[in-house]
Short mmCIF file of C-alpha atoms and ligand atoms in Angstrom, two decimals:
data_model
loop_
_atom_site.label_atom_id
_atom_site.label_comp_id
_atom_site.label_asym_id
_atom_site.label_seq_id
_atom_site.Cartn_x
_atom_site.Cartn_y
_atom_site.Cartn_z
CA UNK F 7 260.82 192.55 -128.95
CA UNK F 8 261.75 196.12 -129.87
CA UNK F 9 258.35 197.82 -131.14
CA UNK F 10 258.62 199.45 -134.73
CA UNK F 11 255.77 201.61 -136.57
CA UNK F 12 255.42 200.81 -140.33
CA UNK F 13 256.00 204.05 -142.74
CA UNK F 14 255.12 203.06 -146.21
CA UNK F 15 256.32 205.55 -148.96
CA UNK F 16 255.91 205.38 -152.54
CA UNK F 17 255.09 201.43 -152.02
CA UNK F 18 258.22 200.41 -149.82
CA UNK F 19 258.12 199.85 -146.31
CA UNK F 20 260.47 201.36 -143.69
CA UNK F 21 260.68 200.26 -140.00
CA UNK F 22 260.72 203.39 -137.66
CA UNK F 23 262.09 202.76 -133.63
CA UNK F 24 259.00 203.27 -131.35
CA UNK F 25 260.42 205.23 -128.27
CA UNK F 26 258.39 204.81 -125.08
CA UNK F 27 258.97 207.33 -121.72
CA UNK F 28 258.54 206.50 -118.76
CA UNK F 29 255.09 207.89 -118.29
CA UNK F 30 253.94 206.22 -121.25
CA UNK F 31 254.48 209.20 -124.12
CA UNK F 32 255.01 207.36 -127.18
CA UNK F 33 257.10 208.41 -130.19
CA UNK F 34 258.24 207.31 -133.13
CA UNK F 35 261.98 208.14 -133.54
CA UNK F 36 262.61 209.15 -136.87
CA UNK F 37 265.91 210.17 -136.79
CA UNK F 38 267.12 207.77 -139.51
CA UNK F 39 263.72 208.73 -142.40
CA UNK F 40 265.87 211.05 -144.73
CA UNK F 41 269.01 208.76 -144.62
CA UNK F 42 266.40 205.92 -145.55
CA UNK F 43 263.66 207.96 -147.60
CA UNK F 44 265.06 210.89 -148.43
CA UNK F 45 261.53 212.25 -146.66
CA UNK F 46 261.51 214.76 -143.52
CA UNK F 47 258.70 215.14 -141.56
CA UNK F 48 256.94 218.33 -141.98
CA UNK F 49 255.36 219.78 -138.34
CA UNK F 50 254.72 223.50 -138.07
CA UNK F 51 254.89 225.27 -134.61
CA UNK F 52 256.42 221.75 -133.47
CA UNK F 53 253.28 220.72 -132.00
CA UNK F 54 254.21 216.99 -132.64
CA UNK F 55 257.74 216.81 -132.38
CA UNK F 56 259.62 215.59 -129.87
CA UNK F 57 262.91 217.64 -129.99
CA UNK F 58 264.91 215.92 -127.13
CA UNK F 59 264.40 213.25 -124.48
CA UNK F 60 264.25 214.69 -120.93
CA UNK F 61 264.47 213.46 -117.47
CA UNK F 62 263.32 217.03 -115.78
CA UNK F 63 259.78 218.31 -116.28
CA UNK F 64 256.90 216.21 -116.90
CA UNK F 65 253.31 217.23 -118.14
CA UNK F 66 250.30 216.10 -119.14
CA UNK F 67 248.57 218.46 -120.80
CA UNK F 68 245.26 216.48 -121.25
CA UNK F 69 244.77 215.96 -117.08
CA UNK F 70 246.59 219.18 -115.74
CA UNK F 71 249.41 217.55 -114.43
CA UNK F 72 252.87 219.04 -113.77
CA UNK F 73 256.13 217.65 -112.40
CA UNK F 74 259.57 218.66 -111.62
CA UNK F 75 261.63 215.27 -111.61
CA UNK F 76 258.62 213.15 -110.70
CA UNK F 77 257.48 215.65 -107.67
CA UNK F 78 253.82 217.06 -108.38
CA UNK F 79 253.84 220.77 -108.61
CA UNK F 80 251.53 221.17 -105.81
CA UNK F 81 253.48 219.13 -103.30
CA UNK F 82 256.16 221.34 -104.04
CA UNK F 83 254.59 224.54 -103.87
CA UNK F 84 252.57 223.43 -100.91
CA UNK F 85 256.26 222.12 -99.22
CA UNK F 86 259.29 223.62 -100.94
CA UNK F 87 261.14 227.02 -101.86
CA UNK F 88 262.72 228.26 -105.09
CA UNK F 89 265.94 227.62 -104.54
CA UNK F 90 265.14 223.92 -103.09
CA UNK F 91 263.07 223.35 -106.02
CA UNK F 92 266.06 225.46 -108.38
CA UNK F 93 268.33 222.32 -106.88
CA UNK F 94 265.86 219.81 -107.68
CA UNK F 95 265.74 220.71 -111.12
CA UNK F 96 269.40 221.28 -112.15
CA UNK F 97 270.97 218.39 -110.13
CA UNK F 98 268.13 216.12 -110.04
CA UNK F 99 267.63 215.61 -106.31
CA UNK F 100 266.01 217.46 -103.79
CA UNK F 101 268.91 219.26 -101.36
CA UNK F 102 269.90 217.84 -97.69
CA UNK F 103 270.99 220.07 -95.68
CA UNK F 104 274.46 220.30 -96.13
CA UNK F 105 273.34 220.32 -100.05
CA UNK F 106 271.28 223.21 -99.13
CA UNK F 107 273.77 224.98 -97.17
CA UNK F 108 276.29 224.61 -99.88
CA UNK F 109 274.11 225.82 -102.71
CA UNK F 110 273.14 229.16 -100.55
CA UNK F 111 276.38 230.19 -99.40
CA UNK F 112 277.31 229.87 -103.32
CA UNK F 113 274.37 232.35 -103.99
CA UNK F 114 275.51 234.77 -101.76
CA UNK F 115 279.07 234.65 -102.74
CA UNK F 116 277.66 235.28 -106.01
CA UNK F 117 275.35 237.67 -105.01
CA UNK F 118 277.83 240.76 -106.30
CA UNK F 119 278.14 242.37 -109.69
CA UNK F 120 281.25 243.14 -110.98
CA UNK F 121 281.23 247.11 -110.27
CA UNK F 122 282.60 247.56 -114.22
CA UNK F 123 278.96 246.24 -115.17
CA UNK F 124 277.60 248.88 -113.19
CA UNK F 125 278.74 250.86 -116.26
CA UNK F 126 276.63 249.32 -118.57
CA UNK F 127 273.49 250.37 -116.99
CA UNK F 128 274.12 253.69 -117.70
CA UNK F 129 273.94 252.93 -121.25
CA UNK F 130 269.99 252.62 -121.42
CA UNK F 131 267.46 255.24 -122.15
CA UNK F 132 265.43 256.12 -118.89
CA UNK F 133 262.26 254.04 -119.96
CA UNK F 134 264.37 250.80 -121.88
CA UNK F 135 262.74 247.76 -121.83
CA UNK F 136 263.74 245.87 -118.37
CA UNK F 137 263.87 242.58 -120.27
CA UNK F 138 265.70 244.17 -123.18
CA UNK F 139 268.53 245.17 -120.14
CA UNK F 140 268.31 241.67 -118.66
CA UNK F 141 269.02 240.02 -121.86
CA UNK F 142 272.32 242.30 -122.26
CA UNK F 143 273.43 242.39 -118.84
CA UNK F 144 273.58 238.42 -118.85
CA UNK F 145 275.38 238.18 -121.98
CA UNK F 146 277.75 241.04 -120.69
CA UNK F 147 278.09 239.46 -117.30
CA UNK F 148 279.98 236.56 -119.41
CA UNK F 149 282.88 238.91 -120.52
CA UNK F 150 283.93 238.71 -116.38
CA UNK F 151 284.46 235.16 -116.60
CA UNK F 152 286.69 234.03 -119.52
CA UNK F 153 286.36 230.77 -119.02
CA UNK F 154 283.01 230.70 -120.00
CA UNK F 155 284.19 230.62 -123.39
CA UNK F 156 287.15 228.17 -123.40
CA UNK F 157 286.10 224.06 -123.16
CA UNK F 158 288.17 224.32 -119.94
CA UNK F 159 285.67 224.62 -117.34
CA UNK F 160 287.80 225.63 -113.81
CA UNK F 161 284.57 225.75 -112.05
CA UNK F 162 282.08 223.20 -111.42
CA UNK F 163 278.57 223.03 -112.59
CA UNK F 164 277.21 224.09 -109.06
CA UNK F 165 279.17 227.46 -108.93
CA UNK F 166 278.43 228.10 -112.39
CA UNK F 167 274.67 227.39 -111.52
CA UNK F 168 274.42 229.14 -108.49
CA UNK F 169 276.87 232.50 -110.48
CA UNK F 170 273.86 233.21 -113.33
CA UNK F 171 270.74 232.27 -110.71
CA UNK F 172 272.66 234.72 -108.04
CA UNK F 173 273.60 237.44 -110.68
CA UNK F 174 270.18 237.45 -112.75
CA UNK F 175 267.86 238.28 -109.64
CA UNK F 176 270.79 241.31 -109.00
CA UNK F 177 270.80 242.59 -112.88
CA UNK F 178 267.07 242.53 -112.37
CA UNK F 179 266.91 245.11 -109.58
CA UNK F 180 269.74 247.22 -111.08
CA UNK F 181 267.66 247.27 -114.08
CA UNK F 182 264.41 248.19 -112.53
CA UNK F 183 266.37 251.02 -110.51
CA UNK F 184 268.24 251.95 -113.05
CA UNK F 185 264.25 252.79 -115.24
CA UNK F 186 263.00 254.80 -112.24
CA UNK F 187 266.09 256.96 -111.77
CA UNK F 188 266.79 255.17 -108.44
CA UNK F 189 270.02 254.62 -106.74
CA UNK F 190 271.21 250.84 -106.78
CA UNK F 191 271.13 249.39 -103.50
CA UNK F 192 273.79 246.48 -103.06
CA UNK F 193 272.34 243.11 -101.80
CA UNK F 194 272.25 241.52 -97.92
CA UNK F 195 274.29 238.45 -97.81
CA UNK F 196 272.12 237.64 -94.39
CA UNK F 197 268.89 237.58 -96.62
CA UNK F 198 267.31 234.40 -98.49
CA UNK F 199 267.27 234.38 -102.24
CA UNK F 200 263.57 236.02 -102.51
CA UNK F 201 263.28 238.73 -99.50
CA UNK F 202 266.96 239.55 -100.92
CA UNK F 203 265.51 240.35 -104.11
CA UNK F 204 263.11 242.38 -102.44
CA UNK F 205 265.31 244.36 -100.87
CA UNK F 206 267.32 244.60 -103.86
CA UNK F 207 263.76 246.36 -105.94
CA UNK F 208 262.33 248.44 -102.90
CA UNK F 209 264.77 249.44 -100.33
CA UNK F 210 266.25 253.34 -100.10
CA UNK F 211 269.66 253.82 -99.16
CA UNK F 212 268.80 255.38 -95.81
CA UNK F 213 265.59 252.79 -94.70
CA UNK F 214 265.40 249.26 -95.27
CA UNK F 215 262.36 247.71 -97.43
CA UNK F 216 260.08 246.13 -94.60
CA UNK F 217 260.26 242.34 -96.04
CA UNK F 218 256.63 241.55 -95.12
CA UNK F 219 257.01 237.58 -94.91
CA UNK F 220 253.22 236.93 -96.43
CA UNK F 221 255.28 238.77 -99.69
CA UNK F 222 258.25 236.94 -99.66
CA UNK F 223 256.59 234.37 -99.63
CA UNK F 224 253.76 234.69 -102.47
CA UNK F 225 256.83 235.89 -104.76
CA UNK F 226 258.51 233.19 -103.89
CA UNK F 227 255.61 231.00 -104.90
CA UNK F 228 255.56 232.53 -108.02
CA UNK F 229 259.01 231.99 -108.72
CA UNK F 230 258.58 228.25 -108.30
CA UNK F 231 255.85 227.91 -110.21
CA UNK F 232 257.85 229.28 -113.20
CA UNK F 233 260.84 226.85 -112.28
CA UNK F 234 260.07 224.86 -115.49
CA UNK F 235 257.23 223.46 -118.25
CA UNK F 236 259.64 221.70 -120.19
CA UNK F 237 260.24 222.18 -124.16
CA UNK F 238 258.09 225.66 -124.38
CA UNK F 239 259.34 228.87 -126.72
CA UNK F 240 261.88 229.42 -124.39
CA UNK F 241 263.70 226.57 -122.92
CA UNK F 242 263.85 225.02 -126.65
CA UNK F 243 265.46 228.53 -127.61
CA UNK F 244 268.31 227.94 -124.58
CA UNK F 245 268.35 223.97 -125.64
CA UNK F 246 269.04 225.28 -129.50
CA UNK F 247 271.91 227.59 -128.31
CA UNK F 248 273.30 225.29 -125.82
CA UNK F 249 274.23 222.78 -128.69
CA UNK F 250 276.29 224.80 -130.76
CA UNK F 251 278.09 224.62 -127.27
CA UNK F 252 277.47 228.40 -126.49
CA UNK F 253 278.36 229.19 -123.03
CA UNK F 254 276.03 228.74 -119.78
CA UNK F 255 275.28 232.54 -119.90
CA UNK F 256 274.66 233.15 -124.02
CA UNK F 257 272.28 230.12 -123.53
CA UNK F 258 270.26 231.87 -121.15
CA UNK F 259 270.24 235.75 -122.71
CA UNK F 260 269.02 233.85 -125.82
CA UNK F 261 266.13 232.26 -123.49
CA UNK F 262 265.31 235.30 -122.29
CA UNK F 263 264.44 237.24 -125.48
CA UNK F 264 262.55 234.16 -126.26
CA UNK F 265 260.53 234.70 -123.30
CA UNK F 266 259.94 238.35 -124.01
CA UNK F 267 257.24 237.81 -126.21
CA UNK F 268 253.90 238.85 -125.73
CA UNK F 269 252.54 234.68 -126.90
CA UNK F 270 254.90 233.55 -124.21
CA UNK F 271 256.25 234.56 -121.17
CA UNK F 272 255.06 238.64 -122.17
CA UNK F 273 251.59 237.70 -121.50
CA UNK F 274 251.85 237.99 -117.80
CA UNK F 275 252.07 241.86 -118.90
CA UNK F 276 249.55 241.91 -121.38
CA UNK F 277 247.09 240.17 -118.81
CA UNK F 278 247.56 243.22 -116.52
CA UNK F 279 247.19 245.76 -119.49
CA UNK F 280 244.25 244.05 -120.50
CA UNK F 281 242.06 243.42 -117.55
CA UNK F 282 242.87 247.72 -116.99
CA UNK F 283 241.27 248.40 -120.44
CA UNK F 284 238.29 246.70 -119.30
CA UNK F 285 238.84 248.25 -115.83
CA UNK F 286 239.14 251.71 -117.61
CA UNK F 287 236.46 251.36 -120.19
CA UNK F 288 233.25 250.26 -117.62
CA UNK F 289 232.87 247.00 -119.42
CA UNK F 290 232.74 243.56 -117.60
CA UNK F 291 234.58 242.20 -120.19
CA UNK F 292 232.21 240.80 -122.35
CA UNK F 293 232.94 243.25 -125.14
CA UNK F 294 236.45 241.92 -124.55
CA UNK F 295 235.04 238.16 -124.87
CA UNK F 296 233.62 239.35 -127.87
CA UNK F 297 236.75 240.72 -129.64
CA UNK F 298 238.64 237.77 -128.90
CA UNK F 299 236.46 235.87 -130.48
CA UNK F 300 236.70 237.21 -133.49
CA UNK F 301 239.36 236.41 -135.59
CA UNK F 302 239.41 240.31 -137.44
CA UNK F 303 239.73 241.90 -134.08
CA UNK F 304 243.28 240.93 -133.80
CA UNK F 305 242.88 240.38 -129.83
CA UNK F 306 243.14 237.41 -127.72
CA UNK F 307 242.17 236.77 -124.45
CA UNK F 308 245.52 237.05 -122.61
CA UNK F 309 246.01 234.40 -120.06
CA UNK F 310 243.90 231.72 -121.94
CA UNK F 311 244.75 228.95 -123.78
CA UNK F 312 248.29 226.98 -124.16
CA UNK F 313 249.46 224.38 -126.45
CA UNK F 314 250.02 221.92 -124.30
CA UNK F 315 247.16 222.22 -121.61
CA UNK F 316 243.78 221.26 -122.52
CA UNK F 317 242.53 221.12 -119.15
CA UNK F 318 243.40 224.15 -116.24
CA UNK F 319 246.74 224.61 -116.14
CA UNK F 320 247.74 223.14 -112.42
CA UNK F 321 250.04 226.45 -111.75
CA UNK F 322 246.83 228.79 -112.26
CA UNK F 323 244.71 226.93 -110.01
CA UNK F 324 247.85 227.44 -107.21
CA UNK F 325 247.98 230.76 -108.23
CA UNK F 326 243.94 231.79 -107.99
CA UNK F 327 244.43 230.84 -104.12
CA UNK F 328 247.60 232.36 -103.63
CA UNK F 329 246.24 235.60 -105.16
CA UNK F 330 243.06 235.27 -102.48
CA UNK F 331 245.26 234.80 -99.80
CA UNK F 332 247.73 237.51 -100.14
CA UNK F 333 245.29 240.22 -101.13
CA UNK F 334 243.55 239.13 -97.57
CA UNK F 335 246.44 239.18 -95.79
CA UNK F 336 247.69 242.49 -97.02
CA UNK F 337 244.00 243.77 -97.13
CA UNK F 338 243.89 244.77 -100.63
CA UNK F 339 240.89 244.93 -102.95
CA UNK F 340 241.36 245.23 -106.27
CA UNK F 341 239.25 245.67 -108.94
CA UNK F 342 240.75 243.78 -111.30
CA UNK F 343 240.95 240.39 -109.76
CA UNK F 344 237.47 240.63 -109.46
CA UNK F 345 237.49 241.51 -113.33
CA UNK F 346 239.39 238.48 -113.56
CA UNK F 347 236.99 236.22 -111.82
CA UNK F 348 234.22 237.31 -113.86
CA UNK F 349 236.19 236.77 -116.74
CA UNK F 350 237.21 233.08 -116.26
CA UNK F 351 233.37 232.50 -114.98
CA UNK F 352 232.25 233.84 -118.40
CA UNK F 353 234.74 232.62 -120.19
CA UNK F 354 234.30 228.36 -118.86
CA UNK F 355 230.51 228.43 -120.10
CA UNK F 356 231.22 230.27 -123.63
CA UNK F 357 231.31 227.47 -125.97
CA UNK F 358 234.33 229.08 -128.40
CA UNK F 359 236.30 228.68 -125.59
CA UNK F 360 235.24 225.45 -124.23
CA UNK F 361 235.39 223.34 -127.41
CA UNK F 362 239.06 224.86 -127.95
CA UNK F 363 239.84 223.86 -124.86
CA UNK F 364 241.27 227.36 -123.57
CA UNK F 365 241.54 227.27 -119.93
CA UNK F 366 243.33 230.10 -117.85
CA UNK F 367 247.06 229.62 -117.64
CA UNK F 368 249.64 230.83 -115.20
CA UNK F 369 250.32 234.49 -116.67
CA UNK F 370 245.90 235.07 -115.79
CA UNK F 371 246.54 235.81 -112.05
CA UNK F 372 250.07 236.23 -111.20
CA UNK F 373 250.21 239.73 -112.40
CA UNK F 374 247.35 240.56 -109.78
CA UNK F 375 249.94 238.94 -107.15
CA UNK F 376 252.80 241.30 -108.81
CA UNK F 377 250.96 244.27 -108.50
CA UNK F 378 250.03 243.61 -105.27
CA UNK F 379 252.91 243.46 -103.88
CA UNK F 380 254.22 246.46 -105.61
CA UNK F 381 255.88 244.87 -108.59
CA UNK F 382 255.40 247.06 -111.54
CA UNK F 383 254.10 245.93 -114.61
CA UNK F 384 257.15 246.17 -116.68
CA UNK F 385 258.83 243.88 -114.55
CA UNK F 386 256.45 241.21 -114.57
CA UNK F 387 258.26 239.58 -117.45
CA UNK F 388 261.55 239.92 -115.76
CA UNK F 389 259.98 238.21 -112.40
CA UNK F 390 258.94 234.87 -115.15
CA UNK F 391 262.98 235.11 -116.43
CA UNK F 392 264.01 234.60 -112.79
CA UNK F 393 261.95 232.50 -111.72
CA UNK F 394 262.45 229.65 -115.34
CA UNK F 395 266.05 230.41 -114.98
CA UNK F 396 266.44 226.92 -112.98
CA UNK F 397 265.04 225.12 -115.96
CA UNK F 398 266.92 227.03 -118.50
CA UNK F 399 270.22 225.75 -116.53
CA UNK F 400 268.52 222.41 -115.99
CA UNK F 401 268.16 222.04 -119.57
CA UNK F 402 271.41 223.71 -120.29
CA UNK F 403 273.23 220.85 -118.16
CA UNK F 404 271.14 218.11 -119.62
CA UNK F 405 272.36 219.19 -123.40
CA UNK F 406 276.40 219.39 -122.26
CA UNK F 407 275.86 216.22 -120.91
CA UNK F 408 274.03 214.14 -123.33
CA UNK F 409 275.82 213.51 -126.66
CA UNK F 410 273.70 215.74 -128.97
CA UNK F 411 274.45 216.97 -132.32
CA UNK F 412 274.13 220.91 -133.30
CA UNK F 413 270.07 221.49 -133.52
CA UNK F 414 269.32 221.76 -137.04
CA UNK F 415 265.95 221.62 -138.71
CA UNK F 416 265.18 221.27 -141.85
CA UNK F 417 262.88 222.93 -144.20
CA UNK F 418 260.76 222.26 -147.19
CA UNK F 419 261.50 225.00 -149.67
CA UNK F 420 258.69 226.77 -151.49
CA UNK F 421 260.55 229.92 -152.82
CA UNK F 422 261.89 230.68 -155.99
CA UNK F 423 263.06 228.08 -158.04
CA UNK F 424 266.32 228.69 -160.47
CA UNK F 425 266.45 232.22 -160.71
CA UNK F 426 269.54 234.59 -162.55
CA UNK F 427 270.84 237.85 -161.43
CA UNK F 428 269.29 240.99 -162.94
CA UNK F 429 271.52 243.53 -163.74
CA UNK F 430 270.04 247.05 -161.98
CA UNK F 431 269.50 249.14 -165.17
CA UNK F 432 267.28 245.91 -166.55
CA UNK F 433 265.19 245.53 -163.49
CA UNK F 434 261.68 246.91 -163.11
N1 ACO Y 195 241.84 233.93 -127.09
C1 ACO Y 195 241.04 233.67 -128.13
N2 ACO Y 195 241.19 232.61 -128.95
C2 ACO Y 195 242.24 231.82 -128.72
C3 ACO Y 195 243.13 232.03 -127.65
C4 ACO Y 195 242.89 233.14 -126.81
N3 ACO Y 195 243.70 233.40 -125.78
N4 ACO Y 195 244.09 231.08 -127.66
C5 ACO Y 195 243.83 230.29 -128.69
N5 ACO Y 195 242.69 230.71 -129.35
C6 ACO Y 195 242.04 230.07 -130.47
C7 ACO Y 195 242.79 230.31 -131.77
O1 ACO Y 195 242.33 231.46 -132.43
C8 ACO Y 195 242.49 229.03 -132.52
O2 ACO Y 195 241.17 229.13 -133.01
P1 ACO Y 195 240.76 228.39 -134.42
O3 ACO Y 195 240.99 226.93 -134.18
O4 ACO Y 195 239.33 228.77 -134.62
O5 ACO Y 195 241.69 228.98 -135.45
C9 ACO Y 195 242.48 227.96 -131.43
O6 ACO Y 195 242.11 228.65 -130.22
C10 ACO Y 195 243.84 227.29 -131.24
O7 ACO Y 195 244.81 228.29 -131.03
P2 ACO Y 195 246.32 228.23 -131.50
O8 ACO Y 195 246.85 229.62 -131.65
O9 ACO Y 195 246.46 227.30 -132.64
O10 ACO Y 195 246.96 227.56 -130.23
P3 ACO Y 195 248.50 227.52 -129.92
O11 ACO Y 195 248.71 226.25 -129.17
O12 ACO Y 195 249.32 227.76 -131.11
O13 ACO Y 195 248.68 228.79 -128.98
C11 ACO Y 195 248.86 230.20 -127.11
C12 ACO Y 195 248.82 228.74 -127.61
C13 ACO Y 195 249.97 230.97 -127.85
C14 ACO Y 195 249.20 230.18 -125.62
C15 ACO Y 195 247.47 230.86 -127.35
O14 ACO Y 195 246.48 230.14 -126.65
C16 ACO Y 195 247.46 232.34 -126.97
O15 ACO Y 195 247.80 233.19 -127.79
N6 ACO Y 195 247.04 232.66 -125.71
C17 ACO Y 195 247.07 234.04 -125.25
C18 ACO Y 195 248.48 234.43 -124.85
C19 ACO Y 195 248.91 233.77 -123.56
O16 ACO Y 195 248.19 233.77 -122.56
N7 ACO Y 195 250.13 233.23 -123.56
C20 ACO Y 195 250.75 232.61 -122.37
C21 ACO Y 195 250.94 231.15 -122.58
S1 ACO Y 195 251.51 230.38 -121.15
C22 ACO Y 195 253.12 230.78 -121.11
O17 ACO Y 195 253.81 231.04 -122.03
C23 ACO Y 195 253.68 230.73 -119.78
#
């Protein structure tokens, strides 16, 4: 028997569908309550809505559990690569080998940028915003393929895929360059997606970057762990495009301005910036504690607390040991990871944090891995757009092919009611 949940409202009783997934999350699906009530549901911040159903991420935010198409996140970071775990996501299987092959060669065919969007490089101030030029140089990037914009797809899903995942990790290095004043250097077709990258960022034209594998592989790491976290700020921004039936790369531009902000994907940034004020000013970071806990203060402990975790967020615990390991290995000490550590220590017996719930998510020590490695702090952003791209595309391909309607909240109004125009000369 189909389960229903019982709305009563202003005495008469409604039947709502109860919508079960497969882990168990329970819903009620009131799709039909204004048709039937004239009622909408009211939900600020969409902390209780359920905007789509998904078959690509799953989390549980009360036991710290993530997974990309039913494979736990530390299997897969343990076991896998990016671009395996990029294939996962967007066609729903993990690659064979042929799969595999296929999917690379794509990426490196793709690898190029149109030379004509060299141009637009040029355009930026010397010290612009790298995710302000990312977001551009996507949407730009469309212009080169027409078809983007007509229903008539001549490409398949895959190239179109593997063309913005290819593409995005090039813009990103042009960009970078293009802030320090540094020549572009043109990417190796022989390297993998993540040393290429690499190459792409720290290579001069007359002596290759030495592609250290211990860093090719903690980036890569990082960029996995970023793959996807289902309906946050951003991937609900790329969703909301997608179903006015923008194109592929629109879509993802829009997720990445989404991302920019300092609440969301800008707090790997404002982790780094934060743990070298308390670096800078002698403190331990209990003054910091202190300011965060207060509400005047108007600071936050960046790299705390997320809506949907209320336990450690899995990718932060991957990341803590990650960020011991390649330190060792590249025989780095740095202050502020043990600034870091103290922090979290203090921060898991203080009371305002643990009845909130706010745990260290993944933005608290992947900037220490960044900067490590010689990533600079500006780009740390940029590094989260490439590595959630996969799930932005995921999500992009689940919208096209699910029949959706345009996203359209609603509102309840509490402006102005009947007002009349007010000629200038009468108005105060
Ligand atoms: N420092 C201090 N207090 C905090 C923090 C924090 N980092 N995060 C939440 N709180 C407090 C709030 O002030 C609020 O307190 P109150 O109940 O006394 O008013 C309570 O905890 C709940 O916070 P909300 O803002 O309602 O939680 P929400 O789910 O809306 O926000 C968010 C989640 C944005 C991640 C928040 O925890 C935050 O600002 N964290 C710092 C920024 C950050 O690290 N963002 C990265 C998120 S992960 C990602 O995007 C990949």
């Amino acid at each position: 028997m189909e389960k229903t949940a019982e709305l009563i409202l202003d005495g008469k009783s409604y039947k709502l569908p109860i919508i079960e997934g497969s882990e168990g999350e329970r819903s009620v699906d009131i799709s039909s309550l204004r048709n039937q009530t004239g009622y909408i549901t009211l939900d600020d911040g969409y902390g209780n809505t359920g905007s789509c159903q998904s078959q690509i991420t799953f989390i549980d935010g009360e036991q710290g559990i993530l997974r990309y198409r039913g494979i736990p996140i530390e299997e897969l970071a343990e076991k896998s690569t990016f671009i395996e775990v990029a294939h996962l996501l967007i066609f729903g299987k993990l690659p064979n080998s042929a799969e595999l092959r296929r999917f690379s060669d794509l990426l490196t065919a793709n690898e190029l940028l149109n030379e004509a969007v060299k141009y637009h490089f040029e355009g930026f101030p010397p010290n612009a915003h790298p995710m302000a030029i990312l977001s551009a140089m996507i949407n730009a990037s469309s212009c080169f393929f027409p078809e983007l914009l007509t229903s008539e797809m001549r490409d398949s899903f895959v190239v179109q895929a593997a063309r913005l995942l290819s593409k995005v990790r090039t813009i990103a290095a042009f960009a970078y360059r293009k802030s320090r004043g540094l020549p572009a250097i043109y990417p190796k077709p022989d390297l993998k997606y993540t040393a290429n990258f690499l190459h792409m960022m720290f290579s001069i034209p007359y002596q290759d970057y030495d592609l250290k594998p211990e860093v090719v592989k903690a980036l890569d790491l990082i960029f996995l762990l970023h793959a996807d976290h289902e309906q946050n700020c951003s991937t609900a921004t790329v969703r909301m495009v997608a179903s006015s039936r923008a194109n592929l790369f629109a879509s993802a531009a829009a997720g990445v301005c989404a991302l920019w902000g300092p609440l969301h994907g800008g707090a790997n940034q404002a982790v780094l910036e934060m743990l070298e004020e308390i670096h800078k000013s002698g403190d331990d970071g209990s003054k910091f504690i202190a300011a965060a806990k207060d509400k005047n203060s108007g600071k936050r402990l960046m790299g705390f607390g997320h809506r949907v975790y209320k336990n450690y967020d899995p990718r932060a615990k991957i990341i803590k040991k990650a960020c011991d390991d390649v330190l060792t290995k590249l025989h780095i000490s740095d202050p502020l990871l043990d600034i870091a550590k103290h922090l979290e220590d203090a921060v898991l017996r203080d009371s305002y944090f643990v009845e909130r719930k706010l745990y260290p998510n993944v933005d608290f020590y992947s900037g220490i891995i960044m900067r490590a490695i010689g990533i600079p702090v500006e780009m740390f952003t940029v590094m989260f757009a490439i590595g959630r791209m996969p799930g932005w595309i995921a999500n992009y391909k689940e919208v096209m092919e699910t029949p959706t309607r345009i996203y359209r909240p609603r509102q309840i109004y509490t402006g102005p009611t009947l007002n009349h125009y007010t000629e200038i000369k009468d108005r105060k």
